[in-house]
Coordinates of C-alpha atoms in Angstrom, one line a residue:
X15 CA 16.9 -10.3 0.7
X16 CA 17.2 -6.5 0.7
X17 CA 20.4 -4.6 0.7
X18 CA 21.1 -1.9 3.3
X19 CA 20.9 0.6 0.5
X20 CA 17.4 -0.5 -0.5
X21 CA 16.0 -0.1 3.0
X22 CA 16.5 3.6 3.5
X23 CA 15.2 4.0 -0.1
X24 CA 12.0 2.3 1.1
X25 CA 11.7 4.8 3.9
X26 CA 12.3 7.7 1.5
X27 CA 9.4 6.3 -0.6
X28 CA 7.2 6.3 2.5
X29 CA 8.2 9.8 3.5
X30 CA 7.7 11.1 -0.1
X31 CA 4.3 9.5 -0.3
X32 CA 3.4 11.1 3.1
X33 CA 4.5 14.5 1.8
X34 CA 2.4 14.1 -1.3
X35 CA -0.6 13.1 0.8
X36 CA -0.2 16.2 3.0
X37 CA 0.2 18.4 0.0
X38 CA -2.9 17.0 -1.7
X39 CA -4.9 17.4 1.5
X40 CA -3.7 21.0 1.9
X41 CA -4.5 21.8 -1.7
X42 CA -8.0 20.3 -1.4
X43 CA -8.8 22.0 1.9
X44 CA -6.7 25.1 2.4
X45 CA -9.0 26.2 5.2
X46 CA -8.2 23.0 7.1
X47 CA -4.5 23.6 6.6
X48 CA -5.0 27.1 8.1
X49 CA -6.9 25.5 11.0
X50 CA -4.1 23.1 11.5
X51 CA -1.7 26.0 11.9
X52 CA -4.0 27.6 14.5
X53 CA -4.2 24.3 16.4
X54 CA -0.4 24.0 16.4
X55 CA -0.1 27.6 17.7
X56 CA -2.7 26.9 20.4
X57 CA -0.9 23.7 21.4
X58 CA 2.5 25.5 21.6
X59 CA 3.9 23.4 18.7
X60 CA 5.8 25.4 16.1
X61 CA 4.3 25.2 12.6
X62 CA 7.5 23.7 11.2
X63 CA 7.7 21.0 13.9
X64 CA 4.0 20.3 13.7
X65 CA 4.1 19.8 10.0
X66 CA 7.3 17.7 10.2
X67 CA 5.9 15.5 12.9
X68 CA 2.6 15.1 11.1
X69 CA 4.4 14.1 7.9
X70 CA 6.7 11.7 9.7
X71 CA 3.7 10.1 11.5
X72 CA 2.0 9.5 8.2
X73 CA 5.2 8.0 6.8
X74 CA 5.4 5.7 9.8
X75 CA 1.9 4.4 9.3
X76 CA 2.6 3.8 5.6
X77 CA 5.8 2.0 6.5
X78 CA 3.9 -0.1 9.1
X79 CA 1.3 -1.0 6.5
X80 CA 4.1 -2.2 4.2
X81 CA 5.5 -4.3 7.0
X82 CA 2.1 -5.8 7.7
X83 CA 1.8 -6.7 4.0
X84 CA 5.2 -8.4 4.0
X85 CA 4.3 -10.4 7.1
X86 CA 1.0 -11.5 5.6
X87 CA 2.4 -12.5 2.2
X88 CA 3.4 -16.1 1.5
X89 CA 7.1 -16.6 1.8
X90 CA 7.5 -17.1 -1.9
X91 CA 5.9 -13.8 -2.9
X92 CA 6.8 -10.3 -2.0
X93 CA 4.1 -7.5 -1.9
X94 CA 4.5 -5.2 -4.8
X95 CA 3.8 -2.1 -2.8
X96 CA 1.0 -0.1 -1.2
X97 CA -0.9 1.1 -4.3
X98 CA -4.1 -0.7 -3.4
X99 CA -4.3 0.3 0.2
X100 CA -7.3 2.6 0.8
X101 CA -6.5 5.9 2.4
X102 CA -9.4 5.4 4.8
X103 CA -7.8 2.1 6.0
X104 CA -4.5 4.0 6.5
X105 CA -6.3 6.6 8.6
X106 CA -8.0 3.9 10.6
X107 CA -4.7 2.1 11.1
X108 CA -3.3 5.3 12.4
X109 CA -6.2 5.7 14.8
X110 CA -6.3 2.1 16.0
X111 CA -2.7 0.8 15.9
X112 CA -0.8 1.0 19.2
X113 CA 1.7 3.8 18.7
X114 CA 4.7 1.7 19.7
X115 CA 4.0 -0.7 16.8
X116 CA 4.8 2.1 14.3
X117 CA 8.4 2.0 15.3
X118 CA 9.0 -1.8 14.7
X119 CA 10.7 -2.8 11.5
X120 CA 12.2 0.7 10.8
X121 CA 15.2 0.5 8.5
X122 CA 18.7 0.8 9.9
X123 CA 20.7 3.8 8.8
X124 CA 18.2 6.6 9.1
X125 CA 20.0 9.8 9.9
X126 CA 19.4 13.5 10.1
X127 CA 15.9 15.0 10.2
X128 CA 14.2 11.6 9.6
X129 CA 15.9 10.1 12.6
X130 CA 15.3 13.2 14.8
X131 CA 11.6 13.3 14.0
X132 CA 11.2 9.6 14.6
X133 CA 13.0 9.9 17.9
X134 CA 10.8 12.8 18.9
X135 CA 7.7 10.7 18.2
X136 CA 9.2 7.8 20.0
X137 CA 9.9 9.9 23.0
X138 CA 6.3 11.1 23.0
X139 CA 5.1 7.5 22.8
X140 CA 7.1 6.2 25.7
X141 CA 7.1 9.3 27.9
X142 CA 5.4 9.1 31.3
X143 CA 4.6 12.8 31.2
X144 CA 0.9 13.4 30.2
X145 CA 1.8 16.5 28.2
X146 CA 3.9 14.4 25.8
X147 CA 1.1 11.8 25.3
X148 CA -1.4 14.6 24.7
X149 CA 1.0 16.2 22.1
X150 CA 1.3 12.8 20.4
X151 CA -2.5 12.3 20.3
X152 CA -2.9 15.8 18.9
X153 CA -0.4 15.2 16.1
X154 CA -2.0 11.9 15.4
X155 CA -5.4 13.5 15.1
X156 CA -4.0 16.1 12.7
X157 CA -2.3 13.3 10.6
X158 CA -5.6 11.4 10.4
X159 CA -7.4 14.5 9.2
X160 CA -4.8 15.1 6.6
X161 CA -5.1 11.6 5.3
X162 CA -8.9 11.8 5.1
X163 CA -8.6 15.2 3.3
X164 CA -6.2 13.6 0.8
X165 CA -8.7 10.8 0.2
X166 CA -11.4 13.4 -0.5
X167 CA -9.0 15.3 -2.9
X168 CA -8.5 12.1 -4.9
X169 CA -12.2 12.4 -6.0
X170 CA -13.0 8.7 -5.4
X171 CA -14.0 9.0 -1.7
X172 CA -13.6 5.9 0.4
X173 CA -12.1 4.0 -2.6
X174 CA -9.1 6.4 -2.9
X175 CA -5.9 4.4 -2.6
X176 CA -2.2 5.2 -1.9
X177 CA -1.6 4.4 -5.5
X178 CA -2.9 7.9 -6.4
X179 CA 0.0 9.5 -4.4

């Protein structure tokens, strides 16, 4: 059984991996990063908020993947991480998974910017206002593109895994 100290550390690992994925995608395709900034501006999303929400959404899908692995593992074994998860599968998971499922199993004790960003994404998910849903889909589209660019940057195409990040 995990301690409460280990759970936020797990989230920190997911967030750190998401940051590395975004940085790799940006380094591989700087023109795509510039295009993303233009999209944020067109959508009336500040650059900093857009980048933070994109990174948090990637971290959420990584965390959800880890939760899925735990649920699928036999009770006497624990998954040893996400290293073998293909980035293309992660992008597909972000595209196909119902958004509300990304918030299940989040660790207790999140504070500060992490909690604020997660709450902002949660509000977009559950809002009845069409503008919020549209903003969420836009950020999701950007996050998926970032993941796919990171996969390309890894040089192994569809076989690129989270273990590279």
